[in-house]
Amino acid sequence: MTSVDLVVVGAGTAGLTAAAVAAADGLQVLVVEQLAPGGQIATVDKIRNFPGFPDGIGGYELGPLLQQQGADVGVDFLLDTVEGIDPSANGFVVRCAETTLEARAVILAMGSRRRALDVPGEADLEGRGVSHCASCDGHFFRGKTVVVAGGGDSAFDEAEVLAGIAKDVVIVHESAKPRAQRLTVERVSALPNVRILPEARIAAVGGTQEVEHIIVDGPGGRSEEPAAGLFVYVGLIPNSAIVAGLVETDDAGAIIADRDFQTAVPGLFVAGDLRSGARALLASAAGDGASAAAAAVRHIRQIASVGEVAA
Ligand SMILES: Cc1cc2nc3c(=O)[nH]c(=O)nc-3n(C[C@H](O)[C@H](O)[C@H](O)COP(=O)(O)OP(=O)(O)OC[C@H]3O[C@@H](n4cnc5c(N)ncnc54)[C@H](O)[C@@H]3O)c2cc1C
């Protein structure tokens, strides 16, 4: 069984930052990632608010850069899916789909996955007009109308990308004011081919082979928006299932931690979007990762010194 000081689960911004900080402090670190480095931003066109990049940076560029920074200080990477974590005499056993690992401490950084609208037609037309990635699928809608569901930063950022490709973009969000950052809202609202429908919700996705129209319930009643695409950004679900029953979670399923980013299980830390109370921002995820790494380093040194005294 491969044995390391620290296993980090997830190679998003939180996990990659944690790994680099812990390795730079002398720990033997292994990051387990099921897909590719970068996490949620791996397909995002432009990140405008990550410190150090005044002109913005592609999300697809940031992940590999963070990975490189970790690799340069000795972080190892494993492409696998963690299926469960069990406390053991030496720390933790990390059960992956292809292998089993042992670690003295673990940082959970599995982030979150997209919430669906759960309306008729959405699942049937997934991949046939229903999408979650403007920079991957936007070009299919050149010269057409698309609807974006959601009022947060992801929805507005993606709407901006789509506005550069599609003929028209209609943003549908439930609250009176969008939750996205003010500057983003101002920039997107000023685009000539963007229309915003507040206090409205999507009731159904219409079409036989492909998306043809979106049914919207708004203050003026039900309407039908002709559209070839629907891009959904209506919130996230924390990926905490692999530690269900082991750690405490909030009502949304995010993991509760103390001020040292430690869960109720000593040696098991959490960072990034997965942490209860986290801001869904890349800079916050990086900060979480660095703090969780520092706490994990302290934890490992403490148990090592207790072991030496006992010996
Ligand atoms: C479309 C979009 C645009 C955004 N734009 C911005 C922006 O411009 N600025 C900003 O600050 N924030 C933005 N965000 C938010 C930002 O992406 C998140 O706050 C950030 O990615 C959280 O990082 P994380 O490391 O906690 O988790 P994630 O990025 O979600 O990474 C988690 C990683 O863990 C992996 N994983 C999950 N489960 C397992 C498992 N069991 N085994 C192995 N690996 C696993 C996943 O594959 C993933 O790679 C955006 C989000 C979206 C969806």
Coordinates of C-alpha atoms and ligand atoms in Angstrom, one line a residue:
M1 CA 0.0 0.0 0.0
T2 CA 1.4 3.5 -0.9
S3 CA 1.9 5.4 2.3
V4 CA 2.4 9.2 2.4
D5 CA 2.2 12.0 4.9
L6 CA -0.8 13.8 3.3
V7 CA -3.4 12.8 0.8
V8 CA -5.3 15.7 -0.8
V9 CA -8.6 14.7 -2.4
G10 CA -9.3 16.9 -5.5
A11 CA -7.1 19.0 -7.7
G12 CA -9.2 22.1 -7.8
T13 CA -7.8 25.4 -6.7
A14 CA -8.1 24.5 -3.0
G15 CA -6.5 21.1 -3.3
L16 CA -3.7 22.2 -5.6
T17 CA -2.8 25.1 -3.3
A18 CA -3.0 22.9 -0.2
A19 CA -0.7 20.4 -1.8
A20 CA 1.9 22.9 -2.9
V21 CA 2.0 24.6 0.6
A22 CA 2.3 21.3 2.5
A23 CA 5.0 20.0 0.1
A24 CA 7.0 23.2 0.4
D25 CA 6.9 22.7 4.1
G26 CA 8.5 19.2 3.8
L27 CA 5.5 16.8 3.7
Q28 CA 5.3 14.0 1.2
V29 CA 2.0 14.9 -0.6
L30 CA -0.2 12.9 -3.0
V31 CA -3.1 14.6 -4.8
V32 CA -5.9 12.2 -6.0
E33 CA -8.0 13.7 -8.8
Q34 CA -10.7 11.9 -10.8
L35 CA -10.7 14.1 -13.8
A36 CA -8.2 16.9 -14.7
P37 CA -6.4 19.6 -12.7
G38 CA -8.4 22.8 -12.2
G39 CA -11.8 21.6 -11.0
Q40 CA -14.8 23.7 -11.8
I41 CA -12.8 26.3 -13.7
A42 CA -11.2 23.8 -16.1
T43 CA -13.6 24.9 -18.9
V44 CA -14.0 28.5 -17.9
D45 CA -13.0 31.1 -20.6
K46 CA -11.7 33.9 -18.4
I47 CA -11.1 34.4 -14.7
R48 CA -11.0 38.1 -13.9
N49 CA -10.7 38.1 -10.1
F50 CA -7.8 35.8 -9.3
P51 CA -5.0 37.8 -7.6
G52 CA -2.0 38.4 -9.7
F53 CA -3.7 38.4 -13.1
P54 CA -4.8 41.9 -13.8
D55 CA -5.7 41.0 -17.4
G56 CA -7.5 37.8 -16.4
I57 CA -6.5 34.3 -17.1
G58 CA -8.2 31.3 -18.7
G59 CA -9.6 28.8 -16.2
Y60 CA -8.1 26.0 -18.4
E61 CA -4.7 27.7 -17.9
L62 CA -4.9 28.3 -14.2
G63 CA -5.3 24.6 -13.2
P64 CA -2.2 23.4 -15.0
L65 CA -0.2 26.3 -13.6
L66 CA -1.3 25.5 -10.0
Q67 CA -0.4 21.8 -10.7
Q68 CA 3.0 22.8 -12.1
Q69 CA 3.7 24.8 -8.9
G70 CA 2.9 21.8 -6.8
A71 CA 5.0 19.4 -9.0
D72 CA 7.9 21.8 -8.7
V73 CA 8.0 21.3 -4.9
G74 CA 7.6 17.6 -5.1
V75 CA 3.8 16.9 -5.1
D76 CA 2.8 13.6 -6.6
F77 CA -0.5 13.2 -8.5
L78 CA -2.7 10.2 -9.0
L79 CA -5.6 9.9 -11.5
D80 CA -8.2 8.0 -9.6
T81 CA -11.5 8.4 -7.7
V82 CA -11.6 8.3 -4.0
E83 CA -14.5 6.2 -2.8
G84 CA -14.1 6.2 0.9
I85 CA -11.9 7.2 3.8
D86 CA -11.5 5.2 7.0
P87 CA -9.6 6.3 10.2
S88 CA -6.8 3.8 11.0
A89 CA -4.0 3.3 13.6
N90 CA -1.6 5.3 11.4
G91 CA -4.0 8.0 10.3
F92 CA -6.3 7.2 7.4
V93 CA -6.9 4.6 4.8
V94 CA -8.0 6.2 1.5
R95 CA -9.9 3.8 -0.7
C96 CA -9.7 4.7 -4.4
A97 CA -11.4 2.9 -7.3
E98 CA -8.0 1.5 -8.5
T99 CA -5.9 1.5 -5.4
T100 CA -5.7 2.0 -1.6
L101 CA -3.5 4.6 0.1
E102 CA -2.4 5.3 3.6
A103 CA -1.9 8.8 5.0
R104 CA -1.2 10.5 8.3
A105 CA -3.6 13.3 7.4
V106 CA -6.1 14.0 4.6
I107 CA -7.4 17.3 3.2
L108 CA -10.8 17.0 1.6
A109 CA -11.0 19.4 -1.4
M110 CA -13.7 17.7 -3.6
G111 CA -15.5 21.0 -4.3
S112 CA -19.0 20.7 -5.7
R113 CA -21.1 19.7 -8.7
R114 CA -23.8 21.6 -10.6
R115 CA -27.4 21.6 -9.4
A116 CA -30.0 20.8 -12.0
L117 CA -33.2 22.8 -12.5
D118 CA -35.2 19.6 -12.3
V119 CA -37.8 20.7 -14.8
P120 CA -39.5 18.7 -17.6
G121 CA -37.4 18.4 -20.7
E122 CA -34.0 19.3 -19.0
A123 CA -32.6 15.8 -18.6
D124 CA -34.0 14.6 -22.0
L125 CA -32.3 17.4 -23.9
E126 CA -29.0 17.4 -22.0
G127 CA -26.3 17.6 -24.6
R128 CA -28.9 18.5 -27.3
G129 CA -29.2 22.1 -26.4
V130 CA -29.0 21.9 -22.6
S131 CA -25.4 22.7 -21.5
H132 CA -23.3 23.9 -18.5
C133 CA -20.2 25.2 -20.4
A134 CA -20.2 28.3 -22.6
S135 CA -16.7 27.9 -23.8
C136 CA -17.1 24.2 -24.7
D137 CA -20.6 24.4 -26.4
G138 CA -21.2 28.1 -27.1
H139 CA -20.0 27.8 -30.8
F140 CA -23.0 25.4 -31.5
F141 CA -25.2 28.4 -30.9
R142 CA -23.6 31.0 -33.2
G143 CA -26.3 33.3 -34.6
K144 CA -29.0 31.7 -32.4
T145 CA -30.8 32.7 -29.1
V146 CA -29.8 31.0 -25.9
V147 CA -31.2 31.2 -22.4
V148 CA -29.0 31.3 -19.3
A149 CA -30.5 30.1 -16.0
G150 CA -29.1 31.7 -12.8
G151 CA -28.3 35.0 -11.2
G152 CA -24.8 34.3 -9.7
D153 CA -21.3 34.9 -10.9
S154 CA -21.1 31.7 -12.9
A155 CA -24.3 32.6 -14.8
F156 CA -23.3 36.1 -15.6
D157 CA -19.7 35.2 -16.5
E158 CA -21.0 32.5 -18.9
A159 CA -23.7 34.8 -20.3
E160 CA -20.9 37.3 -21.2
V161 CA -19.0 34.6 -23.1
L162 CA -22.2 33.5 -24.9
A163 CA -23.0 37.1 -25.8
G164 CA -19.9 37.1 -27.9
I165 CA -21.1 34.1 -29.9
A166 CA -24.9 33.8 -29.9
K167 CA -27.4 36.3 -31.5
D168 CA -29.2 36.9 -28.2
V169 CA -28.8 35.9 -24.6
V170 CA -31.7 35.8 -22.2
I171 CA -30.7 35.6 -18.5
V172 CA -33.5 34.2 -16.3
H173 CA -33.1 34.5 -12.5
E174 CA -35.4 34.1 -9.6
S175 CA -34.6 37.0 -7.3
A176 CA -35.3 40.7 -7.8
K177 CA -31.6 41.5 -8.1
P178 CA -28.9 39.1 -9.4
R179 CA -26.4 37.7 -6.8
A180 CA -23.4 38.2 -9.1
Q181 CA -20.8 40.8 -8.4
R182 CA -21.9 44.3 -9.1
L183 CA -19.2 45.0 -11.7
T184 CA -20.0 41.8 -13.6
V185 CA -23.7 42.6 -13.6
E186 CA -23.1 46.1 -14.9
R187 CA -20.8 44.8 -17.7
V188 CA -23.2 42.1 -18.8
S189 CA -26.3 44.3 -18.5
A190 CA -24.7 46.8 -20.9
L191 CA -24.2 44.3 -23.7
P192 CA -26.7 45.1 -26.5
N193 CA -27.7 41.4 -27.1
V194 CA -28.4 40.5 -23.5
R195 CA -31.8 40.6 -21.9
I196 CA -32.4 39.9 -18.2
L197 CA -35.6 38.5 -16.8
P198 CA -35.6 38.9 -13.0
E199 CA -38.1 37.3 -10.6
A200 CA -38.6 34.5 -13.2
R201 CA -38.1 30.8 -13.2
I202 CA -37.7 28.2 -15.9
A203 CA -40.7 25.9 -15.8
A204 CA -39.8 23.5 -18.7
V205 CA -37.5 23.0 -21.7
G206 CA -39.3 22.4 -24.9
G207 CA -38.2 20.5 -28.1
T208 CA -38.3 17.1 -29.6
Q209 CA -34.8 16.3 -30.9
E210 CA -33.2 19.5 -29.7
V211 CA -34.1 22.5 -27.5
E212 CA -36.6 24.7 -29.4
H213 CA -38.0 26.9 -26.6
I214 CA -38.0 27.6 -22.9
I215 CA -41.1 28.0 -20.8
V216 CA -40.6 30.8 -18.3
D217 CA -42.8 31.8 -15.3
G218 CA -42.4 35.5 -14.6
P219 CA -44.2 38.3 -12.9
G220 CA -46.4 38.7 -16.0
G221 CA -47.3 35.1 -16.1
R222 CA -46.1 32.2 -18.3
S223 CA -44.2 32.9 -21.5
E224 CA -42.4 30.9 -24.2
E225 CA -38.9 32.0 -25.1
P226 CA -37.8 30.7 -28.5
A227 CA -34.2 29.4 -27.9
A228 CA -31.8 26.8 -29.3
G229 CA -29.9 26.4 -26.1
L230 CA -30.2 26.5 -22.3
F231 CA -27.1 27.0 -20.1
V232 CA -27.8 26.1 -16.4
Y233 CA -26.0 27.7 -13.5
V234 CA -28.4 27.5 -10.5
G235 CA -26.2 26.4 -7.7
L236 CA -23.9 23.7 -6.5
I237 CA -24.1 20.5 -4.5
P238 CA -21.1 19.7 -2.2
N239 CA -19.3 16.5 -3.1
S240 CA -19.3 15.2 0.5
A241 CA -20.7 11.7 -0.1
I242 CA -17.4 9.8 0.3
V243 CA -17.2 10.9 3.9
A244 CA -20.9 10.6 4.8
G245 CA -21.3 9.5 8.3
L246 CA -17.7 10.3 9.1
V247 CA -17.9 14.1 9.3
E248 CA -20.5 16.6 10.2
T249 CA -22.2 18.5 7.4
D250 CA -24.6 21.4 7.2
D251 CA -28.1 21.3 5.7
A252 CA -26.6 21.8 2.2
G253 CA -24.2 18.9 2.7
A254 CA -21.0 21.1 3.1
I255 CA -18.5 19.9 5.6
I256 CA -18.3 21.7 9.0
A257 CA -14.8 22.5 10.2
D258 CA -13.2 24.4 13.1
R259 CA -11.0 27.5 12.8
D260 CA -8.1 25.3 11.7
F261 CA -10.1 23.8 8.9
Q262 CA -10.2 20.5 10.8
T263 CA -13.3 18.4 10.8
A264 CA -14.6 16.6 13.9
V265 CA -12.1 13.8 13.0
P266 CA -8.5 14.8 14.0
G267 CA -6.2 14.8 11.0
L268 CA -9.1 15.2 8.5
F269 CA -9.2 18.7 7.1
V270 CA -11.4 20.4 4.5
A271 CA -10.8 23.3 2.1
G272 CA -12.6 25.2 -0.6
D273 CA -16.2 25.1 -1.8
L274 CA -16.7 21.8 0.1
R275 CA -16.3 23.6 3.5
S276 CA -19.4 24.9 5.2
G277 CA -19.5 28.7 5.1
A278 CA -16.9 29.0 2.2
R279 CA -17.3 31.7 -0.4
A280 CA -17.5 30.1 -3.8
L281 CA -14.5 32.1 -5.0
L282 CA -11.1 30.9 -6.4
A283 CA -9.2 33.3 -4.1
S284 CA -11.0 31.9 -1.1
A285 CA -10.4 28.3 -2.2
A286 CA -6.7 29.1 -2.5
G287 CA -6.7 30.7 1.0
D288 CA -8.6 27.7 2.5
G289 CA -6.1 25.4 0.9
A290 CA -3.1 27.2 2.3
S291 CA -4.6 27.4 5.8
A292 CA -5.7 23.7 5.8
A293 CA -2.2 22.7 4.6
A294 CA -0.5 24.7 7.5
A295 CA -2.9 23.0 10.0
A296 CA -2.2 19.6 8.5
V297 CA 1.6 20.2 8.8
R298 CA 1.1 21.2 12.5
H299 CA -1.0 18.1 13.1
I300 CA 1.5 15.7 11.6
R301 CA 4.4 17.2 13.4
Q302 CA 2.5 17.1 16.7
I303 CA 1.6 13.4 16.4
A304 CA 5.2 12.7 15.3
S305 CA 6.6 14.4 18.4
V306 CA 4.1 12.7 20.7
G307 CA 5.3 9.4 19.1
E308 CA 8.9 10.2 19.8
V309 CA 8.2 11.1 23.5
A310 CA 6.3 7.8 23.9
A311 CA 9.1 5.8 22.3
Ligands
LIG1 C1 -18.8 28.3 -14.6 C2 -18.1 28.7 -13.4 C3 -17.4 29.9 -13.5 C4 -16.7 30.4 -12.3 N1 -16.0 31.6 -12.4 C5 -15.3 32.0 -11.3 C6 -14.6 33.2 -11.4 O1 -14.5 33.9 -12.4 N2 -14.0 33.6 -10.2 C7 -14.0 33.0 -9.1 O2 -13.4 33.4 -8.1 N3 -14.7 31.8 -9.0 C8 -15.4 31.3 -10.0 N4 -16.1 30.2 -10.0 C9 -16.2 29.5 -8.6 C10 -14.9 28.6 -8.5 O3 -14.8 27.8 -9.6 C11 -15.0 27.7 -7.2 O4 -15.2 28.5 -6.1 C12 -13.7 26.9 -7.1 O5 -13.5 26.1 -8.3 C13 -13.7 26.0 -5.9 O6 -12.5 25.3 -5.9 P1 -12.4 23.9 -5.1 O7 -10.9 23.5 -5.2 O8 -12.9 24.0 -3.7 O9 -13.3 22.9 -5.8 P2 -13.4 22.4 -7.4 O10 -12.9 23.5 -8.3 O11 -14.9 22.0 -7.5 O12 -12.5 21.2 -7.5 C14 -12.8 19.9 -6.8 C15 -12.0 18.8 -7.5 O13 -12.2 17.6 -6.8 C16 -12.4 16.5 -7.7 N5 -13.1 15.5 -7.0 C17 -14.4 15.5 -6.6 N6 -14.7 14.3 -6.0 C18 -13.6 13.5 -6.1 C19 -13.3 12.2 -5.7 N7 -14.1 11.4 -5.0 N8 -12.0 11.7 -6.0 C20 -11.1 12.4 -6.7 N9 -11.4 13.7 -7.1 C21 -12.6 14.2 -6.8 C22 -13.2 17.2 -8.9 O14 -13.1 16.4 -10.1 C23 -12.5 18.6 -9.0 O15 -11.5 18.6 -9.9 C24 -16.8 29.7 -11.1 C25 -17.5 28.5 -11.0 C26 -18.1 28.0 -12.2 C27 -18.9 26.7 -12.1

